[in-house]
Amino acid sequence: MTGQWRERTGRIGVLTGAGISTDSGIPDFRGPRGVWTKDPIAELLSTYDNYLADPELRERAWLARRDNPAWQATPNAAHEALVELARAGRAVTIITQNIDRLHQRAGTPPERVIEIHGNMFEVVCVECAFETSMAATLERVAAGEPDPPCPECGGILKAATIMFGQQMDQRTLVKAAITAEASDIFLAVGTSLQVEPAASMCAVAVRAGADLIIVNAEPTPYDDIATEVIREPIGTAVPRIVAEILSA
């Protein structure tokens, strides 16, 4: 590795994408073997307007949630390495685009994880304030409700995730931007950096003076402003980066 970034001892921001979870058995989306690469129609399941308009698409979405490999997934070496930053008392916050909660399951304190795209473990109604667990809703699907309506208002239920075309939670975005702006080191791990506004956190961090380290197998739109770009496997790169940060 080059540069002096590993000698910095201040705040650490981390942006993680689907690539950090592939070693846990959860496929990414845009990679060579990604979910959308292999089945472009699957991307429709994550498009808000299509989801609201098409009952058949919603039925398929509930089956996809039921069969999501994240239910059986366990944290991998990269998730576990990032936990060491918090355990060592370093000021670290993880902004994740993932909905699998593997960071929390690895041991990173929940208050240090910003789920910018929501999570797959909760269900919300698009019409009212009703919320419930994904497990409870999938029980309804298994019992014969292929597109279970809201039990309070009859509205459409969906996972507590942010879909394409859906407005993001502004408070969450502000928290993410504050994290990026306050960082001395900003790691972008396993993300194509093609989805905004999550990807723009890299630019926010760099403008505020952070060293940007990108760990991703493929080129990203933010490589040119990075202090360093690392192409080696995430499962080996992240533990090594964390070890270097903790040695400072």
Tab-separated table of C-alpha atoms in Angstrom:
chain	number	residue	atom	x	y	z
A	1	MET	CA	0.000	0.000	0.000
A	2	THR	CA	1.102	3.551	-0.682
A	3	GLY	CA	0.519	6.907	0.938
A	4	GLN	CA	0.378	8.060	4.525
A	5	TRP	CA	-3.311	7.413	5.174
A	6	ARG	CA	-2.660	4.489	7.506
A	7	GLU	CA	-0.876	6.818	9.898
A	8	ARG	CA	-4.002	8.867	10.502
A	9	THR	CA	-5.667	8.228	13.839
A	10	GLY	CA	-8.904	10.188	13.598
A	11	ARG	CA	-12.443	9.226	12.627
A	12	ILE	CA	-13.066	6.351	10.238
A	13	GLY	CA	-16.044	6.179	7.902
A	14	VAL	CA	-16.845	3.001	6.004
A	15	LEU	CA	-19.250	2.636	3.074
A	16	THR	CA	-20.070	-0.983	2.273
A	17	GLY	CA	-21.903	-2.490	-0.668
A	18	ALA	CA	-23.005	-5.911	-1.824
A	19	GLY	CA	-19.432	-7.036	-2.520
A	20	ILE	CA	-18.578	-7.286	1.159
A	21	SER	CA	-21.250	-9.964	1.623
A	22	THR	CA	-20.442	-12.210	-1.325
A	23	ASP	CA	-18.055	-14.305	0.785
A	24	SER	CA	-21.043	-14.945	3.055
A	25	GLY	CA	-22.923	-16.527	0.162
A	26	ILE	CA	-25.019	-13.512	-0.807
A	27	PRO	CA	-24.562	-12.663	-4.510
A	28	ASP	CA	-23.981	-9.063	-5.532
A	29	PHE	CA	-26.095	-7.268	-8.119
A	30	ARG	CA	-23.899	-5.852	-10.883
A	31	GLY	CA	-20.879	-8.156	-10.803
A	32	PRO	CA	-20.174	-10.809	-13.456
A	33	ARG	CA	-22.310	-13.302	-11.514
A	34	GLY	CA	-24.611	-10.691	-10.009
A	35	VAL	CA	-28.327	-11.187	-9.498
A	36	TRP	CA	-29.268	-8.516	-12.041
A	37	THR	CA	-26.522	-9.520	-14.458
A	38	LYS	CA	-27.853	-13.076	-14.657
A	39	ASP	CA	-31.547	-12.113	-14.501
A	40	PRO	CA	-32.266	-8.501	-15.559
A	41	ILE	CA	-35.969	-9.007	-14.825
A	42	ALA	CA	-35.075	-9.444	-11.155
A	43	GLU	CA	-34.231	-5.746	-11.002
A	44	LEU	CA	-37.937	-5.018	-11.425
A	45	LEU	CA	-38.509	-6.494	-7.972
A	46	SER	CA	-36.561	-3.565	-6.555
A	47	THR	CA	-38.387	-0.841	-8.513
A	48	TYR	CA	-40.963	0.955	-6.384
A	49	ASP	CA	-43.502	1.994	-9.023
A	50	ASN	CA	-43.530	-1.451	-10.623
A	51	TYR	CA	-43.930	-3.078	-7.214
A	52	LEU	CA	-46.932	-0.923	-6.347
A	53	ALA	CA	-48.604	-1.417	-9.717
A	54	ASP	CA	-48.188	-5.161	-10.279
A	55	PRO	CA	-49.684	-7.727	-7.853
A	56	GLU	CA	-47.909	-10.579	-9.660
A	57	LEU	CA	-44.593	-8.813	-9.205
A	58	ARG	CA	-45.329	-8.417	-5.499
A	59	GLU	CA	-46.055	-12.129	-5.215
A	60	ARG	CA	-42.724	-12.888	-6.819
A	61	ALA	CA	-41.042	-10.406	-4.489
A	62	TRP	CA	-42.407	-12.142	-1.382
A	63	LEU	CA	-41.050	-15.470	-2.645
A	64	ALA	CA	-37.679	-13.833	-3.311
A	65	ARG	CA	-37.649	-12.483	0.246
A	66	ARG	CA	-38.499	-15.934	1.575
A	67	ASP	CA	-35.648	-17.489	-0.406
A	68	ASN	CA	-33.074	-14.753	0.221
A	69	PRO	CA	-29.702	-16.391	1.022
A	70	ALA	CA	-29.138	-13.783	3.733
A	71	TRP	CA	-31.317	-15.818	6.095
A	72	GLN	CA	-28.619	-18.506	6.232
A	73	ALA	CA	-25.626	-16.199	5.797
A	74	THR	CA	-23.064	-15.544	8.498
A	75	PRO	CA	-20.554	-12.687	8.750
A	76	ASN	CA	-17.258	-13.200	6.950
A	77	ALA	CA	-13.681	-12.062	7.580
A	78	ALA	CA	-14.326	-8.545	6.275
A	79	HIS	CA	-17.331	-7.959	8.546
A	80	GLU	CA	-15.402	-9.366	11.495
A	81	ALA	CA	-12.343	-7.213	10.790
A	82	LEU	CA	-14.413	-4.022	10.852
A	83	VAL	CA	-15.743	-5.017	14.280
A	84	GLU	CA	-12.175	-4.769	15.591
A	85	LEU	CA	-12.154	-1.020	14.926
A	86	ALA	CA	-15.033	-0.472	17.357
A	87	ARG	CA	-13.616	-2.920	19.881
A	88	ALA	CA	-10.316	-1.053	19.824
A	89	GLY	CA	-12.101	2.162	20.713
A	90	ARG	CA	-11.668	3.788	17.326
A	91	ALA	CA	-14.287	6.297	16.184
A	92	VAL	CA	-15.813	4.272	13.337
A	93	THR	CA	-19.204	4.462	11.661
A	94	ILE	CA	-20.342	2.122	8.898
A	95	ILE	CA	-22.697	3.364	6.199
A	96	THR	CA	-24.027	0.262	4.502
A	97	GLN	CA	-26.016	-0.147	1.323
A	98	ASN	CA	-26.732	-3.730	2.359
A	99	ILE	CA	-29.947	-4.920	3.949
A	100	ASP	CA	-28.545	-8.127	5.494
A	101	ARG	CA	-27.453	-6.756	8.887
A	102	LEU	CA	-24.260	-8.795	8.758
A	103	HIS	CA	-22.319	-5.897	10.269
A	104	GLN	CA	-24.479	-5.962	13.394
A	105	ARG	CA	-24.501	-9.754	13.469
A	106	ALA	CA	-20.692	-9.702	13.363
A	107	GLY	CA	-20.621	-7.518	16.454
A	108	THR	CA	-20.472	-3.915	15.279
A	109	PRO	CA	-22.693	-1.917	17.675
A	110	PRO	CA	-26.020	-1.095	15.945
A	111	GLU	CA	-25.628	2.599	16.756
A	112	ARG	CA	-22.476	2.614	14.630
A	113	VAL	CA	-24.238	1.262	11.529
A	114	ILE	CA	-26.279	3.491	9.216
A	115	GLU	CA	-28.557	1.381	6.999
A	116	ILE	CA	-28.888	3.787	4.109
A	117	HIS	CA	-31.110	1.388	2.123
A	118	GLY	CA	-33.055	-0.064	5.051
A	119	ASN	CA	-33.154	-3.720	6.064
A	120	MET	CA	-34.857	-6.987	5.115
A	121	PHE	CA	-35.919	-7.977	8.623
A	122	GLU	CA	-38.825	-5.564	8.961
A	123	VAL	CA	-41.975	-4.899	6.925
A	124	VAL	CA	-43.834	-1.612	6.486
A	125	CYS	CA	-47.101	-0.500	4.919
A	126	VAL	CA	-46.893	2.066	2.121
A	127	GLU	CA	-50.211	3.635	3.170
A	128	CYS	CA	-50.101	3.840	6.977
A	129	ALA	CA	-47.693	3.591	9.906
A	130	PHE	CA	-48.074	-0.180	10.332
A	131	GLU	CA	-44.822	-2.069	10.903
A	132	THR	CA	-44.125	-5.725	11.627
A	133	SER	CA	-41.398	-8.327	11.251
A	134	MET	CA	-40.486	-10.035	8.006
A	135	ALA	CA	-40.761	-13.414	9.759
A	136	ALA	CA	-44.386	-12.754	10.719
A	137	THR	CA	-45.284	-11.644	7.197
A	138	LEU	CA	-43.606	-14.632	5.572
A	139	GLU	CA	-45.712	-16.847	7.848
A	140	ARG	CA	-48.768	-15.261	6.213
A	141	VAL	CA	-47.312	-15.996	2.772
A	142	ALA	CA	-46.718	-19.631	3.750
A	143	ALA	CA	-50.291	-19.837	5.067
A	144	GLY	CA	-51.724	-18.942	1.656
A	145	GLU	CA	-51.551	-15.147	1.264
A	146	PRO	CA	-49.243	-14.646	-1.741
A	147	ASP	CA	-49.480	-10.824	-1.473
A	148	PRO	CA	-50.468	-10.154	2.156
A	149	PRO	CA	-52.202	-6.775	2.656
A	150	CYS	CA	-51.774	-4.491	5.631
A	151	PRO	CA	-53.938	-5.847	8.473
A	152	GLU	CA	-54.788	-2.311	9.593
A	153	CYS	CA	-55.623	-0.405	6.410
A	154	GLY	CA	-55.537	-3.003	3.608
A	155	GLY	CA	-52.619	-1.244	1.938
A	156	ILE	CA	-49.589	-2.739	0.244
A	157	LEU	CA	-46.846	-4.193	2.423
A	158	LYS	CA	-43.165	-4.193	1.512
A	159	ALA	CA	-39.823	-4.891	3.096
A	160	ALA	CA	-38.354	-1.963	5.032
A	161	THR	CA	-35.876	-1.385	2.238
A	162	ILE	CA	-35.426	1.565	-0.097
A	163	MET	CA	-36.401	0.555	-3.626
A	164	PHE	CA	-35.418	2.264	-6.868
A	165	GLY	CA	-37.661	5.272	-7.339
A	166	GLN	CA	-38.587	5.447	-3.652
A	167	GLN	CA	-37.738	8.513	-1.610
A	168	MET	CA	-34.953	7.924	0.869
A	169	ASP	CA	-35.189	8.812	4.527
A	170	GLN	CA	-33.700	12.290	4.800
A	171	ARG	CA	-32.573	11.870	8.399
A	172	THR	CA	-30.591	8.794	7.419
A	173	LEU	CA	-28.976	10.661	4.525
A	174	VAL	CA	-27.992	13.519	6.800
A	175	LYS	CA	-26.405	11.095	9.276
A	176	ALA	CA	-24.464	9.468	6.435
A	177	ALA	CA	-23.266	12.818	5.082
A	178	ILE	CA	-22.167	13.964	8.548
A	179	THR	CA	-20.233	10.720	8.957
A	180	ALA	CA	-18.487	11.170	5.597
A	181	GLU	CA	-17.666	14.820	6.257
A	182	ALA	CA	-16.196	14.059	9.678
A	183	SER	CA	-14.002	11.188	8.496
A	184	ASP	CA	-10.229	11.280	8.312
A	185	ILE	CA	-10.155	7.903	6.559
A	186	PHE	CA	-13.085	6.827	4.395
A	187	LEU	CA	-13.213	3.221	3.165
A	188	ALA	CA	-15.507	2.227	0.297
A	189	VAL	CA	-15.705	-1.562	0.322
A	190	GLY	CA	-17.419	-3.832	-2.182
A	191	THR	CA	-19.564	-1.179	-3.802
A	192	SER	CA	-19.754	-0.292	-7.488
A	193	LEU	CA	-20.340	3.344	-6.430
A	194	GLN	CA	-22.978	3.641	-9.139
A	195	VAL	CA	-25.981	4.168	-6.875
A	196	GLU	CA	-26.558	7.690	-5.609
A	197	PRO	CA	-26.704	9.321	-3.171
A	198	ALA	CA	-24.761	6.608	-1.326
A	199	ALA	CA	-21.818	6.788	-3.730
A	200	SER	CA	-21.531	10.559	-3.361
A	201	MET	CA	-20.447	10.067	0.262
A	202	CYS	CA	-16.994	9.392	-1.198
A	203	ALA	CA	-16.887	12.875	-2.709
A	204	VAL	CA	-18.221	14.414	0.515
A	205	ALA	CA	-15.435	12.755	2.481
A	206	VAL	CA	-12.678	13.772	0.053
A	207	ARG	CA	-13.864	17.405	-0.080
A	208	ALA	CA	-13.653	17.494	3.716
A	209	GLY	CA	-10.062	16.248	3.628
A	210	ALA	CA	-10.414	12.491	4.099
A	211	ASP	CA	-8.212	9.871	2.498
A	212	LEU	CA	-10.486	7.711	0.350
A	213	ILE	CA	-9.568	4.024	0.089
A	214	ILE	CA	-11.613	1.997	-2.413
A	215	VAL	CA	-11.649	-1.797	-2.190
A	216	ASN	CA	-13.518	-3.221	-5.168
A	217	ALA	CA	-12.818	-5.775	-7.880
A	218	GLU	CA	-14.075	-3.551	-10.702
A	219	PRO	CA	-13.373	0.109	-11.544
A	220	THR	CA	-15.707	2.694	-9.994
A	221	PRO	CA	-16.609	6.284	-10.920
A	222	TYR	CA	-14.714	7.503	-7.841
A	223	ASP	CA	-11.372	5.796	-8.440
A	224	ASP	CA	-9.823	9.031	-9.719
A	225	ILE	CA	-10.285	10.863	-6.416
A	226	ALA	CA	-9.192	7.960	-4.214
A	227	THR	CA	-5.954	8.013	-2.268
A	228	GLU	CA	-5.657	4.314	-3.043
A	229	VAL	CA	-7.616	1.711	-5.005
A	230	ILE	CA	-7.258	-1.919	-3.953
A	231	ARG	CA	-8.341	-4.758	-6.233
A	232	GLU	CA	-7.417	-7.749	-4.084
A	233	PRO	CA	-10.185	-9.918	-2.549
A	234	ILE	CA	-12.202	-8.120	0.101
A	235	GLY	CA	-11.810	-10.964	2.584
A	236	THR	CA	-8.057	-10.424	2.689
A	237	ALA	CA	-7.863	-6.696	1.952
A	238	VAL	CA	-10.156	-5.458	4.734
A	239	PRO	CA	-8.482	-7.397	7.570
A	240	ARG	CA	-5.119	-6.095	6.370
A	241	ILE	CA	-6.341	-2.502	6.164
A	242	VAL	CA	-7.853	-2.715	9.633
A	243	ALA	CA	-4.604	-4.126	11.019
A	244	GLU	CA	-2.658	-1.237	9.502
A	245	ILE	CA	-5.096	1.339	10.896
A	246	LEU	CA	-4.900	-0.185	14.367
A	247	SER	CA	-1.101	-0.195	14.249
A	248	ALA	CA	-1.001	3.593	13.849
